PDB file of C-alpha atoms in Angstrom:
ATOM      1  CA  UNK A   1     203.362 197.983  19.726  1.00  0.00           C
ATOM      2  CA  UNK A   2     203.735 200.272  22.759  1.00  0.00           C
ATOM      3  CA  UNK A   3     201.016 201.129  25.270  1.00  0.00           C
ATOM      4  CA  UNK A   4     198.256 203.373  23.887  1.00  0.00           C
ATOM      5  CA  UNK A   5     199.994 203.595  20.508  1.00  0.00           C
ATOM      6  CA  UNK A   6     197.494 203.513  17.687  1.00  0.00           C
ATOM      7  CA  UNK A   7     198.415 201.219  14.814  1.00  0.00           C
ATOM      8  CA  UNK A   8     196.390 200.420  11.765  1.00  0.00           C
ATOM      9  CA  UNK A   9     196.423 196.652  12.227  1.00  0.00           C
ATOM     10  CA  UNK A  10     197.110 193.933  14.773  1.00  0.00           C
ATOM     11  CA  UNK A  11     197.411 190.584  13.086  1.00  0.00           C
ATOM     12  CA  UNK A  12     194.620 190.501  10.524  1.00  0.00           C
ATOM     13  CA  UNK A  13     192.466 192.973  12.455  1.00  0.00           C
ATOM     14  CA  UNK A  14     192.166 196.640  11.564  1.00  0.00           C
ATOM     15  CA  UNK A  15     192.148 198.930  14.601  1.00  0.00           C
ATOM     16  CA  UNK A  16     189.811 201.908  14.396  1.00  0.00           C
ATOM     17  CA  UNK A  17     190.397 203.595  17.752  1.00  0.00           C
ATOM     18  CA  UNK A  18     190.378 203.079  21.517  1.00  0.00           C
ATOM     19  CA  UNK A  19     187.022 202.366  23.155  1.00  0.00           C
ATOM     20  CA  UNK A  20     188.220 201.596  26.670  1.00  0.00           C
ATOM     21  CA  UNK A  21     191.243 200.983  28.838  1.00  0.00           C
ATOM     22  CA  UNK A  22     192.091 199.771  32.299  1.00  0.00           C
ATOM     23  CA  UNK A  23     194.913 198.514  34.475  1.00  0.00           C
ATOM     24  CA  UNK A  24     195.451 195.367  32.412  1.00  0.00           C
ATOM     25  CA  UNK A  25     194.992 196.537  28.867  1.00  0.00           C
ATOM     26  CA  UNK A  26     193.487 198.672  26.124  1.00  0.00           C
ATOM     27  CA  UNK A  27     190.428 197.793  24.060  1.00  0.00           C
ATOM     28  CA  UNK A  28     190.162 198.917  20.445  1.00  0.00           C
ATOM     29  CA  UNK A  29     187.199 198.943  18.167  1.00  0.00           C
ATOM     30  CA  UNK A  30     188.415 196.749  15.330  1.00  0.00           C
ATOM     31  CA  UNK A  31     187.326 195.198  12.099  1.00  0.00           C
ATOM     32  CA  UNK A  32     187.929 191.711  10.713  1.00  0.00           C
ATOM     33  CA  UNK A  33     188.435 192.508   7.050  1.00  0.00           C
ATOM     34  CA  UNK A  34     188.362 188.846   5.983  1.00  0.00           C
ATOM     35  CA  UNK A  35     184.717 188.387   6.942  1.00  0.00           C
ATOM     36  CA  UNK A  36     183.740 192.078   7.281  1.00  0.00           C
ATOM     37  CA  UNK A  37     182.774 191.937  10.959  1.00  0.00           C
ATOM     38  CA  UNK A  38     183.270 194.624  13.647  1.00  0.00           C
ATOM     39  CA  UNK A  39     185.123 193.310  16.691  1.00  0.00           C
ATOM     40  CA  UNK A  40     186.631 194.500  19.967  1.00  0.00           C
ATOM     41  CA  UNK A  41     190.361 193.830  20.349  1.00  0.00           C
ATOM     42  CA  UNK A  42     191.711 193.735  23.905  1.00  0.00           C
ATOM     43  CA  UNK A  43     195.501 194.223  24.093  1.00  0.00           C
ATOM     44  CA  UNK A  44     197.549 193.499  27.211  1.00  0.00           C
ATOM     45  CA  UNK A  45     199.665 196.471  28.311  1.00  0.00           C
ATOM     46  CA  UNK A  46     203.185 195.787  27.095  1.00  0.00           C
ATOM     47  CA  UNK A  47     204.789 197.381  30.152  1.00  0.00           C
ATOM     48  CA  UNK A  48     203.249 194.663  32.334  1.00  0.00           C
ATOM     49  CA  UNK A  49     205.266 192.012  30.553  1.00  0.00           C
ATOM     50  CA  UNK A  50     208.627 193.447  31.530  1.00  0.00           C
ATOM     51  CA  UNK A  51     208.728 192.662  35.268  1.00  0.00           C
ATOM     52  CA  UNK A  52     208.843 189.412  37.256  1.00  0.00           C
ATOM     53  CA  UNK A  53     205.075 188.890  36.954  1.00  0.00           C
ATOM     54  CA  UNK A  54     205.056 189.317  33.183  1.00  0.00           C
ATOM     55  CA  UNK A  55     204.927 185.611  32.397  1.00  0.00           C
ATOM     56  CA  UNK A  56     202.100 185.027  34.881  1.00  0.00           C
ATOM     57  CA  UNK A  57     200.061 187.929  33.494  1.00  0.00           C
ATOM     58  CA  UNK A  58     200.515 186.709  29.931  1.00  0.00           C
ATOM     59  CA  UNK A  59     199.431 183.243  31.045  1.00  0.00           C
ATOM     60  CA  UNK A  60     196.359 184.638  32.787  1.00  0.00           C
ATOM     61  CA  UNK A  61     195.517 186.677  29.701  1.00  0.00           C
ATOM     62  CA  UNK A  62     195.602 183.531  27.576  1.00  0.00           C
ATOM     63  CA  UNK A  63     193.518 181.734  30.217  1.00  0.00           C
ATOM     64  CA  UNK A  64     190.896 184.486  29.956  1.00  0.00           C
ATOM     65  CA  UNK A  65     190.568 183.744  26.243  1.00  0.00           C
ATOM     66  CA  UNK A  66     190.394 179.985  26.860  1.00  0.00           C
ATOM     67  CA  UNK A  67     187.767 180.319  29.596  1.00  0.00           C
ATOM     68  CA  UNK A  68     185.502 182.623  27.589  1.00  0.00           C
ATOM     69  CA  UNK A  69     185.962 180.545  24.419  1.00  0.00           C
ATOM     70  CA  UNK A  70     184.584 177.498  26.249  1.00  0.00           C
ATOM     71  CA  UNK A  71     181.393 179.415  26.924  1.00  0.00           C
ATOM     72  CA  UNK A  72     179.485 180.021  23.710  1.00  0.00           C
ATOM     73  CA  UNK A  73     176.293 181.450  25.141  1.00  0.00           C
ATOM     74  CA  UNK A  74     173.935 184.314  24.366  1.00  0.00           C
ATOM     75  CA  UNK A  75     174.584 185.914  27.773  1.00  0.00           C
ATOM     76  CA  UNK A  76     178.395 185.721  27.642  1.00  0.00           C
ATOM     77  CA  UNK A  77     180.633 188.042  25.616  1.00  0.00           C
ATOM     78  CA  UNK A  78     181.917 185.853  22.785  1.00  0.00           C
ATOM     79  CA  UNK A  79     185.659 185.428  22.210  1.00  0.00           C
ATOM     80  CA  UNK A  80     186.631 184.884  18.570  1.00  0.00           C
ATOM     81  CA  UNK A  81     190.409 184.739  18.634  1.00  0.00           C
ATOM     82  CA  UNK A  82     193.629 185.027  20.652  1.00  0.00           C
ATOM     83  CA  UNK A  83     197.086 185.824  19.365  1.00  0.00           C
ATOM     84  CA  UNK A  84     200.473 187.457  19.773  1.00  0.00           C
ATOM     85  CA  UNK A  85     201.721 189.908  17.150  1.00  0.00           C
ATOM     86  CA  UNK A  86     205.018 191.805  17.414  1.00  0.00           C
ATOM     87  CA  UNK A  87     205.055 191.057  21.146  1.00  0.00           C
ATOM     88  CA  UNK A  88     201.471 192.281  21.684  1.00  0.00           C
ATOM     89  CA  UNK A  89     199.121 189.768  23.328  1.00  0.00           C
ATOM     90  CA  UNK A  90     195.530 190.286  22.216  1.00  0.00           C
ATOM     91  CA  UNK A  91     192.039 188.822  22.522  1.00  0.00           C
ATOM     92  CA  UNK A  92     189.403 189.409  19.843  1.00  0.00           C
ATOM     93  CA  UNK A  93     185.806 189.609  21.104  1.00  0.00           C
ATOM     94  CA  UNK A  94     182.393 190.471  19.789  1.00  0.00           C
ATOM     95  CA  UNK A  95     181.792 194.192  19.583  1.00  0.00           C
ATOM     96  CA  UNK A  96     178.714 195.095  21.579  1.00  0.00           C
ATOM     97  CA  UNK A  97     176.907 198.347  22.235  1.00  0.00           C
ATOM     98  CA  UNK A  98     175.831 198.739  25.821  1.00  0.00           C
ATOM     99  CA  UNK A  99     176.964 199.919  29.236  1.00  0.00           C
ATOM    100  CA  UNK A 100     178.239 198.006  32.205  1.00  0.00           C
ATOM    101  CA  UNK A 101     175.994 197.607  35.221  1.00  0.00           C
ATOM    102  CA  UNK A 102     178.352 199.684  37.365  1.00  0.00           C
ATOM    103  CA  UNK A 103     177.861 202.663  35.042  1.00  0.00           C
ATOM    104  CA  UNK A 104     174.114 202.070  34.947  1.00  0.00           C
ATOM    105  CA  UNK A 105     173.948 202.056  38.757  1.00  0.00           C
ATOM    106  CA  UNK A 106     176.051 205.192  38.981  1.00  0.00           C
ATOM    107  CA  UNK A 107     173.437 207.014  36.891  1.00  0.00           C
ATOM    108  CA  UNK A 108     170.245 205.311  38.064  1.00  0.00           C
ATOM    109  CA  UNK A 109     171.208 204.652  41.717  1.00  0.00           C
ATOM    110  CA  UNK A 110     169.013 201.552  41.765  1.00  0.00           C
ATOM    111  CA  UNK A 111     167.052 199.545  39.224  1.00  0.00           C
ATOM    112  CA  UNK A 112     163.312 198.724  39.454  1.00  0.00           C
ATOM    113  CA  UNK A 113     162.487 195.291  40.830  1.00  0.00           C
ATOM    114  CA  UNK A 114     161.441 193.570  37.594  1.00  0.00           C
ATOM    115  CA  UNK A 115     164.394 194.957  35.643  1.00  0.00           C
ATOM    116  CA  UNK A 116     166.850 194.039  38.401  1.00  0.00           C
ATOM    117  CA  UNK A 117     165.413 190.535  38.640  1.00  0.00           C
ATOM    118  CA  UNK A 118     165.520 189.977  34.896  1.00  0.00           C
ATOM    119  CA  UNK A 119     169.131 191.197  34.841  1.00  0.00           C
ATOM    120  CA  UNK A 120     170.071 188.630  37.491  1.00  0.00           C
ATOM    121  CA  UNK A 121     168.043 185.939  35.727  1.00  0.00           C
ATOM    122  CA  UNK A 122     170.165 186.439  32.603  1.00  0.00           C
ATOM    123  CA  UNK A 123     173.416 186.432  34.608  1.00  0.00           C
ATOM    124  CA  UNK A 124     172.392 183.123  36.186  1.00  0.00           C
ATOM    125  CA  UNK A 125     171.731 181.680  32.738  1.00  0.00           C
ATOM    126  CA  UNK A 126     175.285 182.624  31.728  1.00  0.00           C
ATOM    127  CA  UNK A 127     176.778 181.122  34.879  1.00  0.00           C
ATOM    128  CA  UNK A 128     174.796 177.916  34.567  1.00  0.00           C
ATOM    129  CA  UNK A 129     176.358 177.427  31.134  1.00  0.00           C
ATOM    130  CA  UNK A 130     179.861 178.399  32.279  1.00  0.00           C
ATOM    131  CA  UNK A 131     179.761 176.094  35.300  1.00  0.00           C
ATOM    132  CA  UNK A 132     178.586 173.158  33.197  1.00  0.00           C
ATOM    133  CA  UNK A 133     181.640 173.762  31.010  1.00  0.00           C
ATOM    134  CA  UNK A 134     184.031 173.715  33.952  1.00  0.00           C
ATOM    135  CA  UNK A 135     184.516 177.494  34.208  1.00  0.00           C
ATOM    136  CA  UNK A 136     184.210 179.413  37.487  1.00  0.00           C
ATOM    137  CA  UNK A 137     184.150 183.144  36.764  1.00  0.00           C
ATOM    138  CA  UNK A 138     185.378 184.310  40.211  1.00  0.00           C
ATOM    139  CA  UNK A 139     184.877 188.025  39.574  1.00  0.00           C
ATOM    140  CA  UNK A 140     181.137 188.592  39.209  1.00  0.00           C
ATOM    141  CA  UNK A 141     180.478 192.282  39.912  1.00  0.00           C
ATOM    142  CA  UNK A 142     178.535 195.124  38.246  1.00  0.00           C
ATOM    143  CA  UNK A 143     181.550 196.224  36.172  1.00  0.00           C
ATOM    144  CA  UNK A 144     181.676 192.782  34.528  1.00  0.00           C
ATOM    145  CA  UNK A 145     177.981 192.640  33.641  1.00  0.00           C
ATOM    146  CA  UNK A 146     177.193 194.349  30.354  1.00  0.00           C
ATOM    147  CA  UNK A 147     173.660 195.565  29.598  1.00  0.00           C
ATOM    148  CA  UNK A 148     173.098 195.966  25.876  1.00  0.00           C
ATOM    149  CA  UNK A 149     170.905 198.626  24.338  1.00  0.00           C
ATOM    150  CA  UNK A 150     168.327 195.919  23.508  1.00  0.00           C
ATOM    151  CA  UNK A 151     168.004 194.927  27.175  1.00  0.00           C
ATOM    152  CA  UNK A 152     169.994 191.713  26.904  1.00  0.00           C
ATOM    153  CA  UNK A 153     172.712 191.038  29.459  1.00  0.00           C
ATOM    154  CA  UNK A 154     176.172 189.594  28.854  1.00  0.00           C
ATOM    155  CA  UNK A 155     178.791 188.522  31.375  1.00  0.00           C
ATOM    156  CA  UNK A 156     182.297 189.734  30.515  1.00  0.00           C
ATOM    157  CA  UNK A 157     185.892 189.493  31.719  1.00  0.00           C
ATOM    158  CA  UNK A 158     187.001 185.965  32.539  1.00  0.00           C
ATOM    159  CA  UNK A 159     190.441 187.300  33.466  1.00  0.00           C
ATOM    160  CA  UNK A 160     190.580 185.502  36.829  1.00  0.00           C
ATOM    161  CA  UNK A 161     188.428 182.521  35.890  1.00  0.00           C
ATOM    162  CA  UNK A 162     189.270 179.064  37.157  1.00  0.00           C
ATOM    163  CA  UNK A 163     189.183 176.150  34.718  1.00  0.00           C
ATOM    164  CA  UNK A 164     188.478 172.698  36.113  1.00  0.00           C
ATOM    165  CA  UNK A 165     191.336 171.345  33.973  1.00  0.00           C
ATOM    166  CA  UNK A 166     193.883 173.980  35.021  1.00  0.00           C
ATOM    167  CA  UNK A 167     195.627 175.182  38.163  1.00  0.00           C
ATOM    168  CA  UNK A 168     197.005 178.361  36.593  1.00  0.00           C
ATOM    169  CA  UNK A 169     194.937 180.705  38.746  1.00  0.00           C
ATOM    170  CA  UNK A 170     196.180 179.063  41.936  1.00  0.00           C
ATOM    171  CA  UNK A 171     199.340 181.209  41.674  1.00  0.00           C
ATOM    172  CA  UNK A 172     197.596 184.040  43.478  1.00  0.00           C
ATOM    173  CA  UNK A 173     196.278 183.952  47.036  1.00  0.00           C
ATOM    174  CA  UNK A 174     193.090 186.020  47.002  1.00  0.00           C
ATOM    175  CA  UNK A 175     191.674 186.403  43.488  1.00  0.00           C
ATOM    176  CA  UNK A 176     188.682 188.565  42.606  1.00  0.00           C
ATOM    177  CA  UNK A 177     187.124 191.792  43.911  1.00  0.00           C
ATOM    178  CA  UNK A 178     186.860 191.751  47.739  1.00  0.00           C
ATOM    179  CA  UNK A 179     183.533 193.616  47.919  1.00  0.00           C
ATOM    180  CA  UNK A 180     181.791 190.817  45.993  1.00  0.00           C
ATOM    181  CA  UNK A 181     183.783 187.785  47.097  1.00  0.00           C
ATOM    182  CA  UNK A 182     182.485 184.798  49.033  1.00  0.00           C
ATOM    183  CA  UNK A 183     183.907 184.038  52.501  1.00  0.00           C
ATOM    184  CA  UNK A 184     185.938 181.161  51.081  1.00  0.00           C
ATOM    185  CA  UNK A 185     187.256 183.426  48.322  1.00  0.00           C
ATOM    186  CA  UNK A 186     188.301 186.122  50.782  1.00  0.00           C
ATOM    187  CA  UNK A 187     190.154 183.545  52.863  1.00  0.00           C
ATOM    188  CA  UNK A 188     192.096 182.308  49.834  1.00  0.00           C
ATOM    189  CA  UNK A 189     190.505 178.860  49.940  1.00  0.00           C
ATOM    190  CA  UNK A 190     189.616 176.900  46.812  1.00  0.00           C
ATOM    191  CA  UNK A 191     186.310 178.068  45.349  1.00  0.00           C
ATOM    192  CA  UNK A 192     183.650 176.352  43.252  1.00  0.00           C
ATOM    193  CA  UNK A 193     180.507 177.420  41.395  1.00  0.00           C
ATOM    194  CA  UNK A 194     178.803 178.402  44.653  1.00  0.00           C
ATOM    195  CA  UNK A 195     181.290 181.235  45.079  1.00  0.00           C
ATOM    196  CA  UNK A 196     179.944 182.822  41.884  1.00  0.00           C
ATOM    197  CA  UNK A 197     176.395 182.453  43.248  1.00  0.00           C
ATOM    198  CA  UNK A 198     177.413 184.273  46.426  1.00  0.00           C
ATOM    199  CA  UNK A 199     178.645 187.174  44.282  1.00  0.00           C
ATOM    200  CA  UNK A 200     175.362 187.178  42.346  1.00  0.00           C
ATOM    201  CA  UNK A 201     173.500 187.601  45.635  1.00  0.00           C
ATOM    202  CA  UNK A 202     175.674 190.589  46.528  1.00  0.00           C
ATOM    203  CA  UNK A 203     175.090 192.167  43.103  1.00  0.00           C
ATOM    204  CA  UNK A 204     171.335 191.477  43.240  1.00  0.00           C
ATOM    205  CA  UNK A 205     171.021 193.253  46.582  1.00  0.00           C
ATOM    206  CA  UNK A 206     173.019 196.223  45.294  1.00  0.00           C
ATOM    207  CA  UNK A 207     171.023 196.764  42.106  1.00  0.00           C
ATOM    208  CA  UNK A 208     167.738 196.418  44.017  1.00  0.00           C
ATOM    209  CA  UNK A 209     168.579 198.781  46.860  1.00  0.00           C
ATOM    210  CA  UNK A 210     171.381 200.910  45.449  1.00  0.00           C
ATOM    211  CA  UNK A 211     173.473 199.978  48.500  1.00  0.00           C
ATOM    212  CA  UNK A 212     176.540 197.766  48.897  1.00  0.00           C
ATOM    213  CA  UNK A 213     176.036 194.846  51.252  1.00  0.00           C
ATOM    214  CA  UNK A 214     178.317 194.655  54.296  1.00  0.00           C
ATOM    215  CA  UNK A 215     179.752 191.178  53.839  1.00  0.00           C
ATOM    216  CA  UNK A 216     181.252 190.756  57.295  1.00  0.00           C
ATOM    217  CA  UNK A 217     177.996 190.965  59.244  1.00  0.00           C
ATOM    218  CA  UNK A 218     174.945 191.497  57.009  1.00  0.00           C
ATOM    219  CA  UNK A 219     172.082 192.647  59.223  1.00  0.00           C
ATOM    220  CA  UNK A 220     168.840 190.802  58.495  1.00  0.00           C
ATOM    221  CA  UNK A 221     166.554 193.529  59.795  1.00  0.00           C
ATOM    222  CA  UNK A 222     168.307 196.193  57.741  1.00  0.00           C
ATOM    223  CA  UNK A 223     168.256 193.988  54.648  1.00  0.00           C
ATOM    224  CA  UNK A 224     164.529 193.308  54.994  1.00  0.00           C
ATOM    225  CA  UNK A 225     163.716 196.992  55.491  1.00  0.00           C
ATOM    226  CA  UNK A 226     165.764 198.102  52.479  1.00  0.00           C
ATOM    227  CA  UNK A 227     164.240 195.385  50.288  1.00  0.00           C
ATOM    228  CA  UNK A 228     160.709 196.452  51.275  1.00  0.00           C
ATOM    229  CA  UNK A 229     161.584 200.062  50.454  1.00  0.00           C
ATOM    230  CA  UNK A 230     163.016 199.015  47.062  1.00  0.00           C
ATOM    231  CA  UNK A 231     160.348 196.498  46.038  1.00  0.00           C
ATOM    232  CA  UNK A 232     157.260 197.975  47.675  1.00  0.00           C
ATOM    233  CA  UNK A 233     155.402 194.718  48.286  1.00  0.00           C
ATOM    234  CA  UNK A 234     156.380 193.218  51.686  1.00  0.00           C
ATOM    235  CA  UNK A 235     155.437 189.681  50.618  1.00  0.00           C
ATOM    236  CA  UNK A 236     157.612 189.791  47.504  1.00  0.00           C
ATOM    237  CA  UNK A 237     160.403 191.483  49.468  1.00  0.00           C
ATOM    238  CA  UNK A 238     160.306 188.666  52.024  1.00  0.00           C
ATOM    239  CA  UNK A 239     160.608 186.034  49.287  1.00  0.00           C
ATOM    240  CA  UNK A 240     163.513 187.876  47.666  1.00  0.00           C
ATOM    241  CA  UNK A 241     165.161 188.117  51.091  1.00  0.00           C
ATOM    242  CA  UNK A 242     164.904 184.325  51.405  1.00  0.00           C
ATOM    243  CA  UNK A 243     166.593 183.924  48.023  1.00  0.00           C
ATOM    244  CA  UNK A 244     169.377 186.317  48.958  1.00  0.00           C
ATOM    245  CA  UNK A 245     170.006 184.530  52.238  1.00  0.00           C
ATOM    246  CA  UNK A 246     170.183 181.197  50.379  1.00  0.00           C
ATOM    247  CA  UNK A 247     172.892 182.623  48.110  1.00  0.00           C
ATOM    248  CA  UNK A 248     174.803 184.406  50.889  1.00  0.00           C
ATOM    249  CA  UNK A 249     175.165 181.515  53.331  1.00  0.00           C
ATOM    250  CA  UNK A 250     178.663 181.252  54.774  1.00  0.00           C
ATOM    251  CA  UNK A 251     178.192 177.489  55.027  1.00  0.00           C
ATOM    252  CA  UNK A 252     178.559 176.146  51.484  1.00  0.00           C
ATOM    253  CA  UNK A 253     176.226 173.240  52.226  1.00  0.00           C
ATOM    254  CA  UNK A 254     173.387 175.708  52.902  1.00  0.00           C
ATOM    255  CA  UNK A 255     173.972 177.812  49.794  1.00  0.00           C
ATOM    256  CA  UNK A 256     172.255 177.213  46.424  1.00  0.00           C
ATOM    257  CA  UNK A 257     173.918 174.168  44.913  1.00  0.00           C
ATOM    258  CA  UNK A 258     173.941 175.601  41.382  1.00  0.00           C
ATOM    259  CA  UNK A 259     172.752 178.474  39.195  1.00  0.00           C
ATOM    260  CA  UNK A 260     169.744 176.469  37.995  1.00  0.00           C
ATOM    261  CA  UNK A 261     168.363 176.199  41.529  1.00  0.00           C
ATOM    262  CA  UNK A 262     168.895 179.923  42.083  1.00  0.00           C
ATOM    263  CA  UNK A 263     167.138 180.866  38.821  1.00  0.00           C
ATOM    264  CA  UNK A 264     164.254 178.454  39.444  1.00  0.00           C
ATOM    265  CA  UNK A 265     163.573 180.067  42.804  1.00  0.00           C
ATOM    266  CA  UNK A 266     163.714 183.531  41.288  1.00  0.00           C
ATOM    267  CA  UNK A 267     161.571 182.505  38.315  1.00  0.00           C
ATOM    268  CA  UNK A 268     158.884 181.134  40.623  1.00  0.00           C
ATOM    269  CA  UNK A 269     158.487 184.634  42.070  1.00  0.00           C
ATOM    270  CA  UNK A 270     158.547 186.472  38.759  1.00  0.00           C
ATOM    271  CA  UNK A 271     156.255 184.057  36.866  1.00  0.00           C
ATOM    272  CA  UNK A 272     154.485 181.781  39.389  1.00  0.00           C
ATOM    273  CA  UNK A 273     152.320 179.916  36.855  1.00  0.00           C
ATOM    274  CA  UNK A 274     154.707 179.437  33.952  1.00  0.00           C
ATOM    275  CA  UNK A 275     158.326 179.265  32.896  1.00  0.00           C
ATOM    276  CA  UNK A 276     159.872 182.692  33.245  1.00  0.00           C
ATOM    277  CA  UNK A 277     161.274 184.594  30.270  1.00  0.00           C
ATOM    278  CA  UNK A 278     162.961 187.966  30.934  1.00  0.00           C
ATOM    279  CA  UNK A 279     161.238 191.072  29.627  1.00  0.00           C
ATOM    280  CA  UNK A 280     164.050 193.103  28.104  1.00  0.00           C
ATOM    281  CA  UNK A 281     162.043 196.050  26.759  1.00  0.00           C
ATOM    282  CA  UNK A 282     161.966 198.098  29.966  1.00  0.00           C
ATOM    283  CA  UNK A 283     165.626 197.407  30.661  1.00  0.00           C
ATOM    284  CA  UNK A 284     166.490 198.533  27.125  1.00  0.00           C
ATOM    285  CA  UNK A 285     164.592 201.782  27.707  1.00  0.00           C
ATOM    286  CA  UNK A 286     166.534 202.352  30.936  1.00  0.00           C
ATOM    287  CA  UNK A 287     169.870 201.771  29.192  1.00  0.00           C
ATOM    288  CA  UNK A 288     169.054 204.183  26.383  1.00  0.00           C
ATOM    289  CA  UNK A 289     167.755 206.815  28.810  1.00  0.00           C
ATOM    290  CA  UNK A 290     170.926 206.501  30.886  1.00  0.00           C
ATOM    291  CA  UNK A 291     173.091 206.870  27.782  1.00  0.00           C
ATOM    292  CA  UNK A 292     171.175 209.991  26.743  1.00  0.00           C
ATOM    293  CA  UNK A 293     171.631 211.727  30.095  1.00  0.00           C
ATOM    294  CA  UNK A 294     175.007 213.230  29.100  1.00  0.00           C
ATOM    295  CA  UNK A 295     173.319 214.590  25.959  1.00  0.00           C
ATOM    296  CA  UNK A 296     170.688 216.320  28.110  1.00  0.00           C
ATOM    297  CA  UNK A 297     173.432 217.800  30.306  1.00  0.00           C
ATOM    298  CA  UNK A 298     175.257 219.005  27.195  1.00  0.00           C
ATOM    299  CA  UNK A 299     172.088 220.690  25.928  1.00  0.00           C
ATOM    300  CA  UNK A 300     171.667 222.471  29.254  1.00  0.00           C
ATOM    301  CA  UNK A 301     175.231 223.759  29.111  1.00  0.00           C
ATOM    302  CA  UNK A 302     175.439 225.019  25.525  1.00  0.00           C
ATOM    303  CA  UNK A 303     171.812 225.683  24.683  1.00  0.00           C
ATOM    304  CA  UNK A 304     170.961 226.299  21.037  1.00  0.00           C
ATOM    305  CA  UNK A 305     174.300 225.071  19.761  1.00  0.00           C
ATOM    306  CA  UNK A 306     173.647 221.628  21.237  1.00  0.00           C
ATOM    307  CA  UNK A 307     173.308 218.731  18.766  1.00  0.00           C
ATOM    308  CA  UNK A 308     170.010 218.119  17.024  1.00  0.00           C
ATOM    309  CA  UNK A 309     167.953 215.042  17.882  1.00  0.00           C
ATOM    310  CA  UNK A 310     169.452 213.197  14.908  1.00  0.00           C
ATOM    311  CA  UNK A 311     173.013 214.098  15.872  1.00  0.00           C
ATOM    312  CA  UNK A 312     172.295 213.370  19.525  1.00  0.00           C
ATOM    313  CA  UNK A 313     171.062 209.934  18.556  1.00  0.00           C
ATOM    314  CA  UNK A 314     174.318 209.264  16.728  1.00  0.00           C
ATOM    315  CA  UNK A 315     176.331 210.549  19.677  1.00  0.00           C
ATOM    316  CA  UNK A 316     174.268 208.403  22.054  1.00  0.00           C
ATOM    317  CA  UNK A 317     175.154 205.279  20.103  1.00  0.00           C
ATOM    318  CA  UNK A 318     178.792 206.286  20.196  1.00  0.00           C
ATOM    319  CA  UNK A 319     178.664 206.958  23.934  1.00  0.00           C
ATOM    320  CA  UNK A 320     177.106 203.566  24.593  1.00  0.00           C
ATOM    321  CA  UNK A 321     179.916 201.941  22.655  1.00  0.00           C
ATOM    322  CA  UNK A 322     182.562 203.995  24.448  1.00  0.00           C
ATOM    323  CA  UNK A 323     181.205 202.786  27.801  1.00  0.00           C
ATOM    324  CA  UNK A 324     182.023 199.187  26.959  1.00  0.00           C
ATOM    325  CA  UNK A 325     185.408 198.898  28.648  1.00  0.00           C
ATOM    326  CA  UNK A 326     185.993 195.134  28.931  1.00  0.00           C
ATOM    327  CA  UNK A 327     189.034 196.076  30.979  1.00  0.00           C
ATOM    328  CA  UNK A 328     187.794 196.449  34.549  1.00  0.00           C
TER     329      UNK A 328
END
């Protein structure tokens, strides 16, 4: 199977068309005919296997499947299968309809405080589970956080994950996305669960303020001012600033020790008198509105010939699905 070539089947899975592609691979919408379930099938680009790094990339691809398969959790994209067919390496995942947080931010600029906080709360739940199962994600960023059209959040792409029982990902020096990496990650040092929590702090600040944090020398006064502008309430902004600083400490000993501690601190702000449960309704409305924006632009361009509400609804669902790349 050559790159971008459409075939009817891969292994036992029917392929119904491309829904996303990136530097590492192509993702197809597929169908498991044995149990009649829609799936997403991620296929490693075949041309990557032909050079000196081919074996390492194939090994990392298999590690991605192993890492995600360890983490059966409602806030993690589920992996069903891994295989090689006619030289094509593939991972079979749950097919979800939603958009990644990067796309959402591109359209919305920033996300309201409660929605942003509930997004992070769900990410922390996923990481708490992953860390307990010996998996460090190592590439937490908006592009790897999927927001479904029901407001639920799922963490995706364990392509550079580190397994406690494996040293496979030690072959590289600096692994991850520099703009979201912890100081120890940027230096190439060994990372642990606290490196993921650092990245969560960076993402949280970005979705609250719509601005990327300067990791080298984050300015406290600037951070506080932007948080007040984003949140509105200075008292709440100050408490969120304390949480961010606890996740962004350069000294590991001063950082949150685990995702549970991070989420408990955040939950105490969101629901002071009870255990916090995310409200997904408003986030779902934001996702659907964002997905419909291209429909509104299309209407403005072609006027009366634009799709009807019913057709637009169908197109919206399709567009949401198309935005799920899995391949960042």
